[in-house]
Amino acid sequence: QGQLVQSGAVMKKPGTPVAVSCASSGYIFTDFYLHWVRQTPRRGLEWVGWINPATGDTMYAHQFAGWVTFTRDTSIKTAYMKLTRLTSDDSGIYYCAREGESWGPFDYWGQGTPVTVSS
Amino acid sequence: DIVVTQSPESLAVSLGERAVISCRSSQSLTWKSKKHYLAWYQQKPGQPPKLLIYGASIRGFGVPGRFSGSGSETYFTLTISSVQAEDVATYYCQQYYDVRTFGQGTKVEI
């Protein structure tokens, strides 16, 4: 049974970066793509992008390209998302989610990491 | 980008009644009339979304039989045949034909 556990809630000031981690267990980390999804009251669920843990290849949604970066550490089966230049609009809950089959839906989700951006 | 639009935004039903949520896509999500790249998720307050249906009509692991999905091309529906108290949640459709996009959600209340 796969599981994704994310880092805890964070509060940041505008213009600063934030990093969120997503630790996997219960499955082979490098066998499944990991996606990141943002949820905000105004915009609902937004797909941020994916990382292939086996190769490190990434793809970003166009609205996030240039200010989000995905990385991973295969030795500890953990993926990371870094957002730069935060604004108050970026406040929300960030989820990691596993793509259960190639080009498929998300079968496992992390518990979510609330990010609050406030001066 | 593919846009998926859900309706209604909210739905109030009595216990035991049927609930139907629809999802329309700006382009076809069906490949060669065989595979449908549409999923449904259920999200309860304070929890991440949970996969209910994928491939338009295949129930996820452990999903009760009262949940069913249907549709093809650009129109899909999620049906709860007999709504239970534990089904109070927000439901989202998601297309995975081209990257990923989500509908805006449908809140189901008793």
GROMACS .gro file of C-alpha atoms in nm:
model
  229
    1GLN     CA    1   0.000   0.000   0.000
    2GLY     CA    2   0.167   0.319  -0.114
    3GLN     CA    3   0.190   0.625   0.103
    4LEU     CA    4   0.305   0.983   0.051
    5VAL     CA    5   0.390   1.200   0.352
    6GLN     CA    6   0.449   1.570   0.306
    7SER     CA    7   0.629   1.828   0.514
    8GLY     CA    8   0.434   2.049   0.752
    9ALA     CA    9   0.254   2.380   0.718
   10VAL     CA   10   0.465   2.686   0.650
   11MET     CA   11   0.417   3.061   0.670
   12LYS     CA   12   0.625   3.278   0.436
   13LYS     CA   13   0.667   3.643   0.350
   14PRO     CA   14   0.604   3.770  -0.004
   15GLY     CA   15   0.905   3.744  -0.231
   16THR     CA   16   1.063   3.455  -0.041
   17PRO     CA   17   1.093   3.094  -0.160
   18VAL     CA   18   0.937   2.783  -0.009
   19ALA     CA   19   1.021   2.415  -0.039
   20VAL     CA   20   0.781   2.128   0.021
   21SER     CA   21   0.888   1.765   0.051
   22CYS     CA   22   0.698   1.446  -0.033
   23ALA     CA   23   0.834   1.121   0.112
   24SER     CA   24   0.717   0.795  -0.039
   25SER     CA   25   0.687   0.447   0.108
   26GLY     CA   26   0.528   0.115   0.025
   27TYR     CA   27   0.615   0.110  -0.344
   28ILE     CA   28   0.912   0.148  -0.575
   29PHE     CA   29   0.974   0.523  -0.583
   30THR     CA   30   1.129   0.528  -0.929
   31ASP     CA   31   0.847   0.332  -1.095
   32PHE     CA   32   0.581   0.604  -1.082
   33TYR     CA   33   0.564   0.970  -1.183
   34LEU     CA   34   0.488   1.218  -0.905
   35HIS     CA   35   0.269   1.520  -0.966
   36TRP     CA   36   0.215   1.837  -0.768
   37VAL     CA   37  -0.128   2.000  -0.734
   38ARG     CA   38  -0.226   2.329  -0.571
   39GLN     CA   39  -0.563   2.397  -0.414
   40THR     CA   40  -0.687   2.748  -0.344
   41PRO     CA   41  -1.038   2.877  -0.267
   42ARG     CA   42  -1.029   3.105  -0.572
   43ARG     CA   43  -0.887   2.869  -0.836
   44GLY     CA   44  -0.974   2.523  -0.700
   45LEU     CA   45  -0.743   2.236  -0.793
   46GLU     CA   46  -0.458   2.336  -1.025
   47TRP     CA   47  -0.206   2.097  -1.171
   48VAL     CA   48   0.146   2.229  -1.114
   49GLY     CA   49   0.350   1.966  -1.297
   50TRP     CA   50   0.525   1.630  -1.267
   51ILE     CA   51   0.863   1.474  -1.205
   52ASN     CA   52   0.984   1.137  -1.322
   53PRO     CA   53   1.169   1.009  -1.013
   54ALA     CA   54   1.370   0.762  -1.223
   55THR     CA   55   1.529   1.023  -1.450
   56GLY     CA   56   1.462   1.358  -1.285
   57ASP     CA   57   1.277   1.478  -1.596
   58THR     CA   58   1.015   1.738  -1.521
   59MET     CA   59   0.722   1.914  -1.682
   60TYR     CA   60   0.554   2.226  -1.550
   61ALA     CA   61   0.214   2.380  -1.619
   62HIS     CA   62   0.269   2.695  -1.819
   63GLN     CA   63   0.144   2.924  -1.541
   64PHE     CA   64   0.408   2.785  -1.305
   65ALA     CA   65   0.698   2.750  -1.547
   66GLY     CA   66   0.994   2.965  -1.449
   67TRP     CA   67   0.923   2.989  -1.079
   68VAL     CA   68   0.869   2.631  -0.965
   69THR     CA   69   1.131   2.357  -0.957
   70PHE     CA   70   1.091   1.986  -0.888
   71THR     CA   71   1.375   1.769  -0.766
   72ARG     CA   72   1.407   1.430  -0.605
   73ASP     CA   73   1.645   1.227  -0.390
   74THR     CA   74   1.613   0.862  -0.482
   75SER     CA   75   1.825   0.750  -0.185
   76ILE     CA   76   1.554   0.862   0.055
   77LYS     CA   77   1.259   0.822  -0.187
   78THR     CA   78   1.159   1.184  -0.153
   79ALA     CA   79   1.048   1.446  -0.402
   80TYR     CA   80   1.068   1.821  -0.353
   81MET     CA   81   0.888   2.124  -0.491
   82LYS     CA   82   1.043   2.469  -0.462
   83LEU     CA   83   0.848   2.783  -0.534
   84THR     CA   84   1.026   3.115  -0.569
   85ARG     CA   85   0.901   3.473  -0.547
   86LEU     CA   86   0.587   3.393  -0.349
   87THR     CA   87   0.289   3.627  -0.352
   88SER     CA   88  -0.025   3.620  -0.140
   89ASP     CA   89  -0.201   3.456  -0.437
   90ASP     CA   90   0.017   3.149  -0.382
   91SER     CA   91  -0.137   3.078  -0.043
   92GLY     CA   92  -0.307   2.741  -0.052
   93ILE     CA   93  -0.259   2.370   0.003
   94TYR     CA   94   0.004   2.193  -0.204
   95TYR     CA   95  -0.033   1.821  -0.268
   96CYS     CA   96   0.193   1.560  -0.417
   97ALA     CA   97   0.016   1.274  -0.592
   98ARG     CA   98   0.128   0.953  -0.759
   99GLU     CA   99   0.034   0.873  -1.118
  100GLY     CA  100  -0.084   0.517  -1.070
  101GLU     CA  101  -0.035   0.396  -1.425
  102SER     CA  102   0.143   0.546  -1.718
  103TRP     CA  103  -0.062   0.839  -1.839
  104GLY     CA  104  -0.320   0.772  -1.570
  105PRO     CA  105  -0.505   0.931  -1.279
  106PHE     CA  106  -0.365   0.994  -0.932
  107ASP     CA  107  -0.410   0.693  -0.706
  108TYR     CA  108  -0.222   0.812  -0.396
  109TRP     CA  109  -0.208   1.163  -0.254
  110GLY     CA  110  -0.003   1.322   0.018
  111GLN     CA  111  -0.190   1.478   0.308
  112GLY     CA  112  -0.123   1.829   0.174
  113THR     CA  113   0.105   2.112   0.290
  114PRO     CA  114  -0.065   2.443   0.373
  115VAL     CA  115   0.141   2.739   0.258
  116THR     CA  116   0.045   3.083   0.384
  117VAL     CA  117   0.205   3.390   0.226
  118SER     CA  118   0.164   3.701   0.434
  119SER     CA  119   0.365   4.007   0.522
  120ASP     CA  120  -0.530   2.366  -2.254
  121ILE     CA  121  -0.827   2.133  -2.217
  122VAL     CA  122  -1.099   2.292  -2.006
  123VAL     CA  123  -1.335   2.072  -1.806
  124THR     CA  124  -1.658   2.222  -1.672
  125GLN     CA  125  -1.868   2.059  -1.404
  126SER     CA  126  -2.232   2.112  -1.319
  127PRO     CA  127  -2.402   2.181  -1.095
  128GLU     CA  128  -2.177   2.376  -0.855
  129SER     CA  129  -2.371   2.235  -0.562
  130LEU     CA  130  -2.634   1.968  -0.514
  131ALA     CA  131  -2.862   1.904  -0.218
  132VAL     CA  132  -3.020   1.558  -0.202
  133SER     CA  133  -3.208   1.352   0.053
  134LEU     CA  134  -3.060   1.036   0.196
  135GLY     CA  135  -3.121   0.748  -0.041
  136GLU     CA  136  -3.180   0.970  -0.341
  137ARG     CA  137  -2.980   0.960  -0.662
  138ALA     CA  138  -2.725   1.230  -0.739
  139VAL     CA  139  -2.584   1.299  -1.084
  140ILE     CA  140  -2.291   1.527  -1.160
  141SER     CA  141  -2.182   1.610  -1.512
  142CYS     CA  142  -1.848   1.706  -1.661
  143ARG     CA  143  -1.799   1.855  -2.006
  144SER     CA  144  -1.465   1.882  -2.181
  145SER     CA  145  -1.353   2.136  -2.438
  146GLN     CA  146  -1.221   1.851  -2.650
  147SER     CA  147  -1.258   1.474  -2.673
  148LEU     CA  148  -1.104   1.270  -2.393
  149THR     CA  149  -1.160   0.939  -2.572
  150TRP     CA  150  -0.882   0.769  -2.767
  151LYS     CA  151  -0.982   0.554  -3.065
  152SER     CA  152  -1.327   0.496  -2.909
  153LYS     CA  153  -1.164   0.273  -2.649
  154LYS     CA  154  -0.996   0.454  -2.365
  155HIS     CA  155  -1.143   0.747  -2.177
  156TYR     CA  156  -0.901   0.979  -2.001
  157LEU     CA  157  -1.143   1.105  -1.736
  158ALA     CA  158  -1.135   1.049  -1.361
  159TRP     CA  159  -1.355   1.146  -1.067
  160TYR     CA  160  -1.231   1.229  -0.717
  161GLN     CA  161  -1.407   1.277  -0.386
  162GLN     CA  162  -1.272   1.529  -0.137
  163LYS     CA  163  -1.392   1.563   0.220
  164PRO     CA  164  -1.298   1.865   0.435
  165GLY     CA  165  -0.942   1.853   0.561
  166GLN     CA  166  -0.851   1.557   0.339
  167PRO     CA  167  -0.680   1.519   0.002
  168PRO     CA  168  -0.889   1.407  -0.297
  169LYS     CA  169  -0.956   1.036  -0.324
  170LEU     CA  170  -0.975   0.855  -0.657
  171LEU     CA  171  -1.329   0.723  -0.717
  172ILE     CA  172  -1.351   0.649  -1.087
  173TYR     CA  173  -1.098   0.636  -1.370
  174GLY     CA  174  -1.126   0.554  -1.736
  175ALA     CA  175  -1.467   0.722  -1.709
  176SER     CA  176  -1.633   0.413  -1.557
  177ILE     CA  177  -1.383   0.197  -1.364
  178ARG     CA  178  -1.423   0.214  -0.987
  179GLY     CA  179  -1.112   0.265  -0.781
  180PHE     CA  180  -0.998   0.021  -0.516
  181GLY     CA  181  -1.255  -0.014  -0.238
  182VAL     CA  182  -1.502   0.233  -0.388
  183PRO     CA  183  -1.863   0.136  -0.305
  184GLY     CA  184  -2.082   0.010  -0.586
  185ARG     CA  185  -2.327   0.301  -0.550
  186PHE     CA  186  -2.072   0.517  -0.733
  187SER     CA  187  -2.071   0.479  -1.109
  188GLY     CA  188  -1.934   0.673  -1.401
  189SER     CA  189  -2.027   0.689  -1.766
  190GLY     CA  190  -1.974   0.892  -2.079
  191SER     CA  191  -1.734   0.939  -2.365
  192GLU     CA  192  -1.578   1.203  -2.587
  193THR     CA  193  -1.672   1.533  -2.426
  194TYR     CA  194  -1.954   1.446  -2.184
  195PHE     CA  195  -1.925   1.238  -1.867
  196THR     CA  196  -2.135   1.180  -1.558
  197LEU     CA  197  -2.081   1.057  -1.204
  198THR     CA  198  -2.384   0.897  -1.039
  199ILE     CA  199  -2.435   0.815  -0.675
  200SER     CA  200  -2.728   0.576  -0.688
  201SER     CA  201  -2.837   0.612  -0.325
  202VAL     CA  202  -2.667   0.895  -0.139
  203GLN     CA  203  -2.543   0.812   0.211
  204ALA     CA  204  -2.443   1.054   0.487
  205GLU     CA  205  -2.075   0.972   0.431
  206ASP     CA  206  -2.100   1.087   0.068
  207VAL     CA  207  -2.117   1.452   0.172
  208ALA     CA  208  -1.812   1.592  -0.004
  209THR     CA  209  -1.693   1.788  -0.303
  210TYR     CA  210  -1.650   1.590  -0.624
  211TYR     CA  211  -1.406   1.679  -0.901
  212CYS     CA  212  -1.358   1.550  -1.251
  213GLN     CA  213  -1.008   1.545  -1.398
  214GLN     CA  214  -0.894   1.497  -1.754
  215TYR     CA  215  -0.561   1.326  -1.814
  216TYR     CA  216  -0.569   1.316  -2.193
  217ASP     CA  217  -0.334   1.613  -2.216
  218VAL     CA  218  -0.137   1.696  -1.903
  219ARG     CA  219  -0.395   1.743  -1.626
  220THR     CA  220  -0.685   1.976  -1.556
  221PHE     CA  221  -0.961   1.960  -1.299
  222GLY     CA  222  -1.321   2.071  -1.298
  223GLN     CA  223  -1.421   2.337  -1.049
  224GLY     CA  224  -1.594   2.090  -0.818
  225THR     CA  225  -1.949   1.999  -0.715
  226LYS     CA  226  -2.044   2.014  -0.350
  227VAL     CA  227  -2.291   1.744  -0.246
  228GLU     CA  228  -2.496   1.809   0.067
  229ILE     CA  229  -2.778   1.631   0.243
   0.00000   0.00000   0.00000
